[in-house]
mmCIF file of C-alpha atoms in Angstrom:
data_model
loop_
_atom_site.group_PDB
_atom_site.id
_atom_site.type_symbol
_atom_site.label_atom_id
_atom_site.label_comp_id
_atom_site.label_asym_id
_atom_site.label_seq_id
_atom_site.Cartn_x
_atom_site.Cartn_y
_atom_site.Cartn_z
ATOM 1 C CA MET A 27 -26.575 -87.733 -148.673
ATOM 2 C CA LYS A 28 -27.447 -84.946 -151.104
ATOM 3 C CA ASP A 29 -27.513 -85.117 -154.892
ATOM 4 C CA ASN A 30 -25.221 -81.538 -154.820
ATOM 5 C CA TYR A 31 -22.904 -80.086 -152.509
ATOM 6 C CA LYS A 32 -21.419 -76.745 -153.169
ATOM 7 C CA VAL A 33 -17.806 -76.232 -152.702
ATOM 8 C CA GLY A 34 -15.687 -73.813 -152.168
ATOM 9 C CA ILE A 35 -11.650 -73.812 -153.159
ATOM 10 C CA ILE A 36 -9.024 -71.466 -150.610
ATOM 11 C CA GLY A 37 -5.812 -70.939 -152.758
ATOM 12 C CA ALA A 38 -7.451 -71.516 -156.092
ATOM 13 C CA THR A 39 -5.171 -69.797 -157.585
ATOM 14 C CA GLY A 40 -1.918 -71.321 -157.018
ATOM 15 C CA MET A 41 -1.072 -74.760 -158.740
ATOM 16 C CA VAL A 42 -2.737 -77.010 -156.237
ATOM 17 C CA GLY A 43 -5.703 -75.084 -156.525
ATOM 18 C CA GLN A 44 -6.041 -75.008 -160.144
ATOM 19 C CA ARG A 45 -5.748 -78.937 -160.241
ATOM 20 C CA PHE A 46 -8.796 -78.953 -157.942
ATOM 21 C CA ILE A 47 -10.603 -76.303 -160.391
ATOM 22 C CA GLU A 48 -9.457 -78.748 -163.610
ATOM 23 C CA LEU A 49 -10.578 -82.067 -161.490
ATOM 24 C CA LEU A 50 -13.839 -80.591 -160.167
ATOM 25 C CA ASP A 51 -15.312 -79.434 -163.611
ATOM 26 C CA GLY A 52 -18.132 -81.644 -164.340
ATOM 27 C CA HIS A 53 -18.199 -83.540 -161.375
ATOM 28 C CA PRO A 54 -21.481 -85.666 -160.137
ATOM 29 C CA TRP A 55 -21.574 -84.666 -156.330
ATOM 30 C CA TYR A 56 -19.530 -81.443 -156.405
ATOM 31 C CA SER A 57 -20.125 -77.743 -157.673
ATOM 32 C CA VAL A 58 -17.747 -75.136 -157.338
ATOM 33 C CA GLU A 59 -19.739 -72.258 -155.721
ATOM 34 C CA VAL A 60 -16.607 -69.992 -154.074
ATOM 35 C CA LEU A 61 -12.830 -69.123 -154.985
ATOM 36 C CA ALA A 62 -10.522 -67.447 -152.985
ATOM 37 C CA ALA A 63 -7.059 -66.640 -152.277
ATOM 38 C CA SER A 64 -5.152 -63.740 -151.004
ATOM 39 C CA SER A 65 -6.258 -60.095 -150.932
ATOM 40 C CA ARG A 66 -4.046 -59.519 -153.648
ATOM 41 C CA SER A 67 -6.598 -61.449 -155.991
ATOM 42 C CA ALA A 68 -9.295 -60.403 -154.263
ATOM 43 C CA GLY A 69 -12.075 -58.433 -156.072
ATOM 44 C CA LYS A 70 -10.697 -59.947 -159.740
ATOM 45 C CA SER A 71 -12.361 -62.403 -162.104
ATOM 46 C CA TYR A 72 -10.166 -65.850 -161.664
ATOM 47 C CA GLU A 73 -9.100 -64.971 -165.112
ATOM 48 C CA GLU A 74 -7.576 -62.102 -164.454
ATOM 49 C CA ALA A 75 -6.098 -63.153 -160.770
ATOM 50 C CA VAL A 76 -4.138 -66.399 -162.205
ATOM 51 C CA GLY A 77 -3.181 -64.733 -165.276
ATOM 52 C CA ASN A 78 -0.381 -66.565 -167.128
ATOM 53 C CA LYS A 79 -0.155 -68.382 -164.274
ATOM 54 C CA TRP A 80 -2.344 -71.357 -164.851
ATOM 55 C CA ALA A 81 -0.576 -73.862 -165.634
ATOM 56 C CA MET A 82 -3.419 -76.844 -166.095
ATOM 57 C CA LYS A 83 -2.865 -78.333 -169.819
ATOM 58 C CA THR A 84 -6.825 -78.015 -170.047
ATOM 59 C CA GLU A 85 -8.223 -74.363 -170.231
ATOM 60 C CA ILE A 86 -9.983 -72.860 -167.243
ATOM 61 C CA PRO A 87 -13.441 -73.777 -167.113
ATOM 62 C CA ALA A 88 -15.784 -71.346 -168.747
ATOM 63 C CA ASN A 89 -17.763 -70.686 -165.502
ATOM 64 C CA ILE A 90 -14.787 -70.323 -163.361
ATOM 65 C CA LYS A 91 -13.163 -67.449 -165.594
ATOM 66 C CA THR A 92 -15.298 -64.955 -164.888
ATOM 67 C CA MET A 93 -16.083 -65.805 -161.334
ATOM 68 C CA THR A 94 -14.988 -63.032 -158.325
ATOM 69 C CA VAL A 95 -12.325 -63.813 -156.258
ATOM 70 C CA MET A 96 -12.826 -63.396 -152.814
ATOM 71 C CA ASP A 97 -10.751 -62.869 -150.029
ATOM 72 C CA ALA A 98 -9.640 -65.850 -148.083
ATOM 73 C CA GLU A 99 -9.107 -64.513 -144.627
ATOM 74 C CA ALA A 100 -11.483 -61.486 -144.735
ATOM 75 C CA ASP A 101 -14.465 -62.963 -146.651
ATOM 76 C CA ALA A 102 -14.530 -66.521 -144.055
ATOM 77 C CA GLU A 103 -17.676 -66.096 -142.646
ATOM 78 C CA LYS A 104 -19.024 -64.811 -145.909
ATOM 79 C CA ILE A 105 -17.774 -68.063 -148.072
ATOM 80 C CA ALA A 106 -18.336 -70.439 -145.007
ATOM 81 C CA SER A 107 -22.207 -69.470 -145.588
ATOM 82 C CA MET A 108 -22.107 -70.106 -149.103
ATOM 83 C CA VAL A 109 -20.861 -73.354 -149.384
ATOM 84 C CA ASP A 110 -21.147 -77.132 -147.633
ATOM 85 C CA PHE A 111 -17.329 -77.554 -147.294
ATOM 86 C CA VAL A 112 -13.675 -76.424 -148.310
ATOM 87 C CA PHE A 113 -10.934 -76.956 -150.282
ATOM 88 C CA CYS A 114 -8.146 -76.175 -148.777
ATOM 89 C CA ALA A 115 -4.792 -75.552 -150.560
ATOM 90 C CA VAL A 116 -2.903 -71.919 -149.274
ATOM 91 C CA ASN A 117 0.295 -70.784 -149.559
ATOM 92 C CA MET A 118 0.891 -69.329 -146.084
ATOM 93 C CA LYS A 119 3.118 -69.547 -142.962
ATOM 94 C CA LYS A 120 2.037 -72.766 -140.943
ATOM 95 C CA ASP A 121 0.673 -71.131 -138.066
ATOM 96 C CA ASP A 122 -1.310 -68.958 -140.418
ATOM 97 C CA ILE A 123 -2.659 -71.641 -141.920
ATOM 98 C CA LYS A 124 -3.877 -73.268 -138.548
ATOM 99 C CA ALA A 125 -5.839 -70.367 -137.534
ATOM 100 C CA LEU A 126 -7.053 -70.434 -141.183
ATOM 101 C CA GLU A 127 -8.561 -73.577 -141.186
ATOM 102 C CA GLU A 128 -9.815 -73.568 -137.708
ATOM 103 C CA LYS A 129 -11.802 -70.235 -138.214
ATOM 104 C CA TYR A 130 -13.718 -72.108 -141.400
ATOM 105 C CA ALA A 131 -14.159 -75.282 -138.912
ATOM 106 C CA LYS A 132 -15.482 -72.913 -136.032
ATOM 107 C CA LEU A 133 -17.537 -71.645 -138.788
ATOM 108 C CA GLU A 134 -19.194 -74.412 -138.707
ATOM 109 C CA CYS A 135 -17.371 -75.092 -142.647
ATOM 110 C CA PRO A 136 -15.719 -78.586 -143.067
ATOM 111 C CA VAL A 137 -12.169 -77.979 -144.346
ATOM 112 C CA VAL A 138 -10.001 -80.909 -146.501
ATOM 113 C CA SER A 139 -7.132 -79.377 -146.757
ATOM 114 C CA ASN A 140 -3.848 -80.215 -148.607
ATOM 115 C CA ASN A 141 -1.927 -78.413 -146.619
ATOM 116 C CA SER A 142 0.893 -79.499 -144.033
ATOM 117 C CA ALA A 143 -0.244 -77.132 -140.949
ATOM 118 C CA HIS A 144 -2.375 -79.622 -139.358
ATOM 119 C CA ARG A 145 -0.893 -82.979 -140.551
ATOM 120 C CA HIS A 146 0.167 -83.878 -136.782
ATOM 121 C CA THR A 147 -2.483 -82.370 -134.876
ATOM 122 C CA PRO A 148 -3.678 -85.594 -133.023
ATOM 123 C CA ASP A 149 -7.356 -85.095 -133.094
ATOM 124 C CA VAL A 150 -7.112 -84.111 -136.940
ATOM 125 C CA PRO A 151 -7.154 -87.231 -139.431
ATOM 126 C CA MET A 152 -4.341 -87.478 -142.431
ATOM 127 C CA ILE A 153 -6.071 -89.516 -144.653
ATOM 128 C CA ILE A 154 -4.898 -91.777 -147.247
ATOM 129 C CA PRO A 155 -8.224 -93.075 -148.229
ATOM 130 C CA GLU A 156 -7.524 -96.517 -149.354
ATOM 131 C CA VAL A 157 -5.181 -96.786 -146.216
ATOM 132 C CA ASN A 158 -6.746 -95.616 -143.003
ATOM 133 C CA PRO A 159 -9.996 -94.702 -143.633
ATOM 134 C CA GLU A 160 -10.888 -95.633 -139.449
ATOM 135 C CA HIS A 161 -9.056 -92.673 -138.311
ATOM 136 C CA LEU A 162 -11.879 -90.721 -139.447
ATOM 137 C CA GLU A 163 -13.169 -91.410 -136.288
ATOM 138 C CA VAL A 164 -11.390 -89.408 -134.597
ATOM 139 C CA ILE A 165 -13.732 -86.423 -135.871
ATOM 140 C CA GLU A 166 -15.833 -86.402 -133.627
ATOM 141 C CA ALA A 167 -13.139 -85.696 -130.710
ATOM 142 C CA GLN A 168 -11.928 -82.946 -133.234
ATOM 143 C CA ARG A 169 -15.665 -81.269 -132.956
ATOM 144 C CA ALA A 170 -16.140 -81.238 -129.430
ATOM 145 C CA ARG A 171 -12.539 -79.770 -129.140
ATOM 146 C CA LEU A 172 -13.115 -77.083 -131.285
ATOM 147 C CA GLY A 173 -17.172 -76.693 -130.245
ATOM 148 C CA THR A 174 -18.517 -77.547 -133.542
ATOM 149 C CA LYS A 175 -21.571 -79.718 -134.972
ATOM 150 C CA ARG A 176 -20.745 -79.659 -138.363
ATOM 151 C CA GLY A 177 -17.316 -78.093 -138.408
ATOM 152 C CA PHE A 178 -13.777 -80.136 -138.785
ATOM 153 C CA ILE A 179 -10.204 -80.582 -140.522
ATOM 154 C CA ALA A 180 -9.563 -83.637 -142.252
ATOM 155 C CA VAL A 181 -5.940 -83.232 -144.147
ATOM 156 C CA LYS A 182 -4.162 -85.385 -146.956
ATOM 157 C CA SER A 183 -0.973 -86.786 -146.309
ATOM 158 C CA ASN A 184 2.309 -85.665 -148.297
ATOM 159 C CA CYS A 185 2.707 -86.545 -151.845
ATOM 160 C CA SER A 186 6.019 -87.798 -151.004
ATOM 161 C CA ILE A 187 4.838 -90.953 -149.183
ATOM 162 C CA GLN A 188 1.588 -91.512 -151.748
ATOM 163 C CA SER A 189 3.857 -94.247 -153.690
ATOM 164 C CA TYR A 190 5.534 -95.932 -151.127
ATOM 165 C CA VAL A 191 3.110 -96.498 -148.248
ATOM 166 C CA PRO A 192 0.567 -97.924 -150.075
ATOM 167 C CA ALA A 193 2.778 -100.268 -151.388
ATOM 168 C CA LEU A 194 4.327 -101.238 -148.129
ATOM 169 C CA HIS A 195 0.451 -101.027 -146.587
ATOM 170 C CA PRO A 196 -0.508 -104.381 -147.418
ATOM 171 C CA LEU A 197 2.731 -106.283 -146.562
ATOM 172 C CA MET A 198 2.435 -104.630 -142.877
ATOM 173 C CA LYS A 199 0.935 -108.661 -142.409
ATOM 174 C CA TYR A 200 4.285 -109.943 -142.510
ATOM 175 C CA GLY A 201 5.938 -107.327 -140.024
ATOM 176 C CA VAL A 202 7.658 -104.506 -142.097
ATOM 177 C CA GLU A 203 10.537 -103.921 -139.887
ATOM 178 C CA LYS A 204 13.131 -101.275 -141.716
ATOM 179 C CA VAL A 205 12.413 -99.318 -144.647
ATOM 180 C CA LEU A 206 14.451 -96.933 -146.726
ATOM 181 C CA ALA A 207 13.187 -95.038 -149.419
ATOM 182 C CA THR A 208 14.838 -92.564 -151.762
ATOM 183 C CA THR A 209 12.521 -90.189 -153.646
ATOM 184 C CA TYR A 210 12.870 -88.945 -156.764
ATOM 185 C CA GLN A 211 10.354 -85.819 -157.133
ATOM 186 C CA ALA A 212 9.035 -83.743 -159.811
ATOM 187 C CA ILE A 213 9.177 -80.059 -160.042
ATOM 188 C CA SER A 214 5.083 -79.744 -159.881
ATOM 189 C CA GLY A 215 5.624 -81.099 -156.564
ATOM 190 C CA ALA A 216 7.264 -76.945 -155.712
ATOM 191 C CA GLY A 217 4.431 -75.335 -157.675
ATOM 192 C CA LYS A 218 6.883 -74.727 -161.021
ATOM 193 C CA THR A 219 6.962 -75.822 -164.633
ATOM 194 C CA PHE A 220 9.987 -76.064 -166.880
ATOM 195 C CA GLU A 221 8.751 -72.581 -168.292
ATOM 196 C CA THR A 222 8.937 -70.867 -164.478
ATOM 197 C CA TRP A 223 11.969 -73.169 -163.601
ATOM 198 C CA PRO A 224 14.552 -73.167 -166.394
ATOM 199 C CA GLU A 225 17.392 -73.901 -163.724
ATOM 200 C CA MET A 226 15.996 -77.595 -163.184
ATOM 201 C CA VAL A 227 16.448 -78.433 -166.786
ATOM 202 C CA ASP A 228 19.237 -80.905 -166.717
ATOM 203 C CA ASN A 229 19.553 -80.608 -163.720
ATOM 204 C CA LEU A 230 19.367 -82.480 -160.081
ATOM 205 C CA ILE A 231 18.508 -80.652 -156.322
ATOM 206 C CA PRO A 232 19.556 -83.007 -153.351
ATOM 207 C CA PHE A 233 17.648 -81.598 -151.273
ATOM 208 C CA ILE A 234 13.763 -80.412 -150.321
ATOM 209 C CA GLY A 235 13.193 -78.673 -147.538
ATOM 210 C CA GLY A 236 11.285 -80.384 -144.695
ATOM 211 C CA GLU A 237 10.643 -83.727 -146.983
ATOM 212 C CA GLU A 238 12.671 -85.855 -145.259
ATOM 213 C CA GLU A 239 11.244 -85.318 -142.188
ATOM 214 C CA LYS A 240 7.662 -85.464 -143.138
ATOM 215 C CA SER A 241 8.456 -88.687 -145.286
ATOM 216 C CA GLU A 242 9.845 -90.108 -142.517
ATOM 217 C CA ILE A 243 7.409 -89.276 -140.138
ATOM 218 C CA GLU A 244 4.386 -88.651 -142.017
ATOM 219 C CA PRO A 245 3.686 -93.289 -142.207
ATOM 220 C CA LEU A 246 3.688 -93.757 -138.633
ATOM 221 C CA LYS A 247 0.446 -91.741 -138.262
ATOM 222 C CA VAL A 248 -1.289 -92.643 -141.451
ATOM 223 C CA TRP A 249 -0.436 -96.070 -139.608
ATOM 224 C CA GLY A 250 -1.245 -95.468 -136.347
ATOM 225 C CA LYS A 251 -4.025 -96.118 -134.148
ATOM 226 C CA VAL A 252 -7.322 -93.837 -132.640
ATOM 227 C CA GLU A 253 -7.092 -93.647 -129.169
ATOM 228 C CA ASN A 254 -9.022 -91.397 -126.493
ATOM 229 C CA GLY A 255 -10.183 -89.124 -129.126
ATOM 230 C CA GLU A 256 -6.240 -88.829 -130.647
ATOM 231 C CA ILE A 257 -4.281 -90.453 -133.243
ATOM 232 C CA ILE A 258 -1.467 -92.073 -131.575
ATOM 233 C CA ASP A 259 1.765 -92.677 -134.330
ATOM 234 C CA ALA A 260 2.568 -96.505 -135.004
ATOM 235 C CA GLU A 261 6.603 -97.233 -133.597
ATOM 236 C CA SER A 262 7.108 -98.998 -136.079
ATOM 237 C CA PRO A 263 8.293 -99.874 -138.829
ATOM 238 C CA SER A 264 11.874 -97.848 -138.657
ATOM 239 C CA ILE A 265 11.735 -95.187 -141.453
ATOM 240 C CA THR A 266 14.734 -93.139 -143.276
ATOM 241 C CA THR A 267 15.160 -91.318 -146.162
ATOM 242 C CA GLN A 268 16.459 -89.152 -148.794
ATOM 243 C CA CYS A 269 14.068 -86.523 -150.771
ATOM 244 C CA LEU A 270 15.988 -85.399 -154.609
ATOM 245 C CA ARG A 271 13.979 -83.001 -157.304
ATOM 246 C CA VAL A 272 14.237 -84.084 -160.413
ATOM 247 C CA PRO A 273 14.128 -82.792 -164.257
ATOM 248 C CA VAL A 274 10.517 -84.332 -164.155
ATOM 249 C CA SER A 275 7.636 -82.340 -164.536
ATOM 250 C CA ASP A 276 4.871 -84.538 -162.631
ATOM 251 C CA GLY A 277 5.061 -87.647 -161.018
ATOM 252 C CA HIS A 278 7.157 -89.063 -157.983
ATOM 253 C CA THR A 279 9.066 -91.820 -158.047
ATOM 254 C CA ALA A 280 10.505 -93.672 -154.930
ATOM 255 C CA ALA A 281 13.214 -96.459 -154.552
ATOM 256 C CA VAL A 282 12.030 -98.642 -151.815
ATOM 257 C CA PHE A 283 14.250 -101.387 -149.750
ATOM 258 C CA VAL A 284 12.402 -103.349 -146.986
ATOM 259 C CA THR A 285 12.741 -105.892 -144.407
ATOM 260 C CA PHE A 286 10.457 -107.526 -142.882
ATOM 261 C CA LYS A 287 9.667 -109.902 -139.599
ATOM 262 C CA ASN A 288 8.560 -112.952 -141.494
ATOM 263 C CA LYS A 289 9.786 -112.592 -145.158
ATOM 264 C CA PRO A 290 7.592 -113.375 -147.953
ATOM 265 C CA THR A 291 8.033 -114.262 -150.799
ATOM 266 C CA ILE A 292 8.003 -112.721 -154.346
ATOM 267 C CA GLU A 293 4.712 -114.256 -155.924
ATOM 268 C CA GLN A 294 2.551 -113.351 -152.425
ATOM 269 C CA ILE A 295 3.954 -109.933 -152.545
ATOM 270 C CA LYS A 296 2.819 -109.469 -156.506
ATOM 271 C CA GLU A 297 -0.536 -111.023 -155.126
ATOM 272 C CA ASP A 298 -0.863 -109.062 -152.495
ATOM 273 C CA TRP A 299 -0.489 -105.796 -154.833
ATOM 274 C CA LYS A 300 -2.488 -107.231 -157.275
ATOM 275 C CA ASN A 301 -5.479 -108.142 -154.759
ATOM 276 C CA PHE A 302 -5.403 -104.513 -152.223
ATOM 277 C CA LYS A 303 -8.398 -102.133 -152.331
ATOM 278 C CA GLY A 304 -10.174 -100.527 -149.769
ATOM 279 C CA GLU A 305 -12.958 -97.968 -149.162
ATOM 280 C CA PRO A 306 -12.887 -96.128 -152.058
ATOM 281 C CA GLN A 307 -13.143 -99.033 -154.958
ATOM 282 C CA ASP A 308 -15.709 -100.841 -152.149
ATOM 283 C CA PHE A 309 -18.163 -97.671 -152.760
ATOM 284 C CA ASP A 310 -16.657 -96.530 -156.397
ATOM 285 C CA LEU A 311 -16.218 -93.441 -155.581
ATOM 286 C CA PRO A 312 -16.024 -91.404 -158.432
ATOM 287 C CA HIS A 313 -12.346 -90.528 -158.109
ATOM 288 C CA ALA A 314 -11.126 -94.162 -156.682
ATOM 289 C CA PRO A 315 -9.052 -96.147 -159.278
ATOM 290 C CA LYS A 316 -10.181 -99.568 -160.199
ATOM 291 C CA GLN A 317 -6.739 -101.185 -159.431
ATOM 292 C CA PHE A 318 -5.193 -99.322 -157.094
ATOM 293 C CA LEU A 319 -1.495 -100.965 -157.104
ATOM 294 C CA ASN A 320 -0.572 -102.167 -160.408
ATOM 295 C CA TYR A 321 2.752 -103.818 -160.780
ATOM 296 C CA PHE A 322 4.522 -104.283 -163.749
ATOM 297 C CA GLU A 323 6.503 -106.873 -165.021
ATOM 298 C CA GLU A 324 8.823 -104.830 -167.073
ATOM 299 C CA ASP A 325 12.828 -103.774 -166.185
ATOM 300 C CA ASN A 326 12.350 -100.648 -167.219
ATOM 301 C CA ARG A 327 9.001 -99.639 -165.618
ATOM 302 C CA PRO A 328 7.333 -97.880 -163.892
ATOM 303 C CA GLN A 329 8.388 -94.276 -165.702
ATOM 304 C CA ALA A 330 6.855 -90.944 -165.153
ATOM 305 C CA LYS A 331 5.870 -90.267 -168.704
ATOM 306 C CA GLU A 332 4.574 -93.166 -169.690
ATOM 307 C CA ASP A 333 2.551 -94.421 -166.328
ATOM 308 C CA ARG A 334 2.029 -91.166 -164.350
ATOM 309 C CA MET A 335 -1.868 -91.126 -165.717
ATOM 310 C CA LEU A 336 -2.846 -94.236 -164.999
ATOM 311 C CA GLU A 337 -6.154 -94.772 -163.896
ATOM 312 C CA GLY A 338 -6.527 -90.586 -164.575
ATOM 313 C CA GLY A 339 -3.204 -90.431 -162.106
ATOM 314 C CA MET A 340 -4.691 -92.054 -159.352
ATOM 315 C CA ALA A 341 -3.536 -95.440 -159.281
ATOM 316 C CA VAL A 342 0.155 -96.374 -157.620
ATOM 317 C CA SER A 343 2.781 -98.292 -159.929
ATOM 318 C CA ILE A 344 4.930 -100.878 -158.878
ATOM 319 C CA GLY A 345 8.007 -102.036 -160.678
ATOM 320 C CA ARG A 346 11.399 -104.125 -160.183
ATOM 321 C CA LEU A 347 10.936 -106.025 -157.066
ATOM 322 C CA ARG A 348 13.695 -108.165 -156.567
ATOM 323 C CA GLU A 349 15.765 -109.473 -153.493
ATOM 324 C CA ASP A 350 18.356 -107.436 -151.789
ATOM 325 C CA LYS A 351 21.598 -108.160 -150.403
ATOM 326 C CA GLN A 352 21.346 -105.893 -147.382
ATOM 327 C CA TYR A 353 17.366 -105.810 -146.883
ATOM 328 C CA ASP A 354 14.943 -108.478 -147.757
ATOM 329 C CA TYR A 355 13.444 -106.829 -151.282
ATOM 330 C CA LYS A 356 13.690 -103.729 -152.735
ATOM 331 C CA PHE A 357 10.802 -102.213 -155.752
ATOM 332 C CA VAL A 358 10.298 -99.248 -157.230
ATOM 333 C CA CYS A 359 7.341 -97.013 -156.992
ATOM 334 C CA LEU A 360 4.957 -94.204 -158.698
ATOM 335 C CA SER A 361 2.637 -91.989 -158.077
ATOM 336 C CA HIS A 362 1.531 -88.332 -159.536
ATOM 337 C CA ASN A 363 2.030 -85.834 -156.827
ATOM 338 C CA THR A 364 -0.569 -83.519 -158.323
ATOM 339 C CA LEU A 365 -3.277 -85.912 -158.657
ATOM 340 C CA ARG A 366 -2.858 -89.054 -156.364
ATOM 341 C CA GLY A 367 -0.072 -86.749 -154.140
ATOM 342 C CA ALA A 368 -2.567 -83.153 -154.125
ATOM 343 C CA ALA A 369 -5.596 -82.082 -155.386
ATOM 344 C CA GLY A 370 -6.595 -85.564 -156.689
ATOM 345 C CA GLY A 371 -5.973 -87.178 -153.031
ATOM 346 C CA GLY A 372 -7.862 -84.412 -151.534
ATOM 347 C CA LEU A 373 -11.163 -85.181 -153.452
ATOM 348 C CA LEU A 374 -10.815 -88.696 -153.019
ATOM 349 C CA LEU A 375 -10.726 -88.007 -149.163
ATOM 350 C CA ALA A 376 -13.759 -85.685 -150.079
ATOM 351 C CA GLU A 377 -15.774 -87.904 -151.339
ATOM 352 C CA LEU A 378 -15.194 -90.685 -148.899
ATOM 353 C CA LEU A 379 -16.512 -88.126 -146.074
ATOM 354 C CA THR A 380 -19.097 -87.530 -148.185
ATOM 355 C CA LYS A 381 -20.080 -90.804 -148.633
ATOM 356 C CA LYS A 382 -19.866 -91.724 -145.014
ATOM 357 C CA GLY A 383 -21.975 -88.363 -144.347
ATOM 358 C CA TYR A 384 -19.349 -85.973 -142.778
ATOM 359 C CA PHE A 385 -20.532 -83.344 -144.657
ATOM 360 C CA ASP A 386 -24.761 -83.800 -143.796
#
């Protein structure tokens, strides 16, 4: 592991790209060397390119304001030569994203992606760092397919599963059979604020395109196993979801119902949540929460406004665990969708990859 890694942000002007910029400011391992976006922004200073669309509560870092934005597609070869790896958070058609990310990988530039395009590519690991770090071993097979020595693609999972999959994971040993999850998702998940989406004030939309399919399918890849250079999805549990857009700025909440093959006690579940940790905690990674899963005994917690920034927005909050008449138990979860669920999750994945030597 080196003292410092040069990184690029592809899709730097969007909301997730902005969050990457905010999180990387002062990072102990990484320095931002490249900002890239579409041809419309290329050649402009970052401050000029992002204009009044800067959505973070902090100011644009001074060293970032004056950086010239590069063309993510046309300048790919030059960008790849300037950095150790890139974060990718572009807003393009899925096939175009696939092609762009593979282009960088084949230029021997590893890609840590926030995009959904490669989440179901069998040899691309889709990682929640505390849950399935062992899937990183599939990168060797991916490199063989791509014909690369350094280059590869690794992705983080969808923001909507970041709250309830970590909460369910330490309970899988009891044989999780059925899961029903309804997610109440913040407007920042659509790249919006109340200023840019005033129609969401005092409103609720009971549909988010593609979100329910992702929420039902992606956990099975996370809980899958690596066989013969591919990730084979788990066959269970059976998961059904509904996903609603709600008038909350940040923070996705999930109402979860679960049935077990071997039903644990409430005390066992709480103890499992309290004691759960993963490789990010073992390695003491810079953005790893000290306590990943946090249970609240209060009836009215977790709340988005109160609890989304727990552990810098990288922890999961849980509450209201109780027995159910149709399922064994029900509970509520909360995670910050643009921190743990997007840029923060991508950054934690990069830190894990760094610690394991994948960028060296």
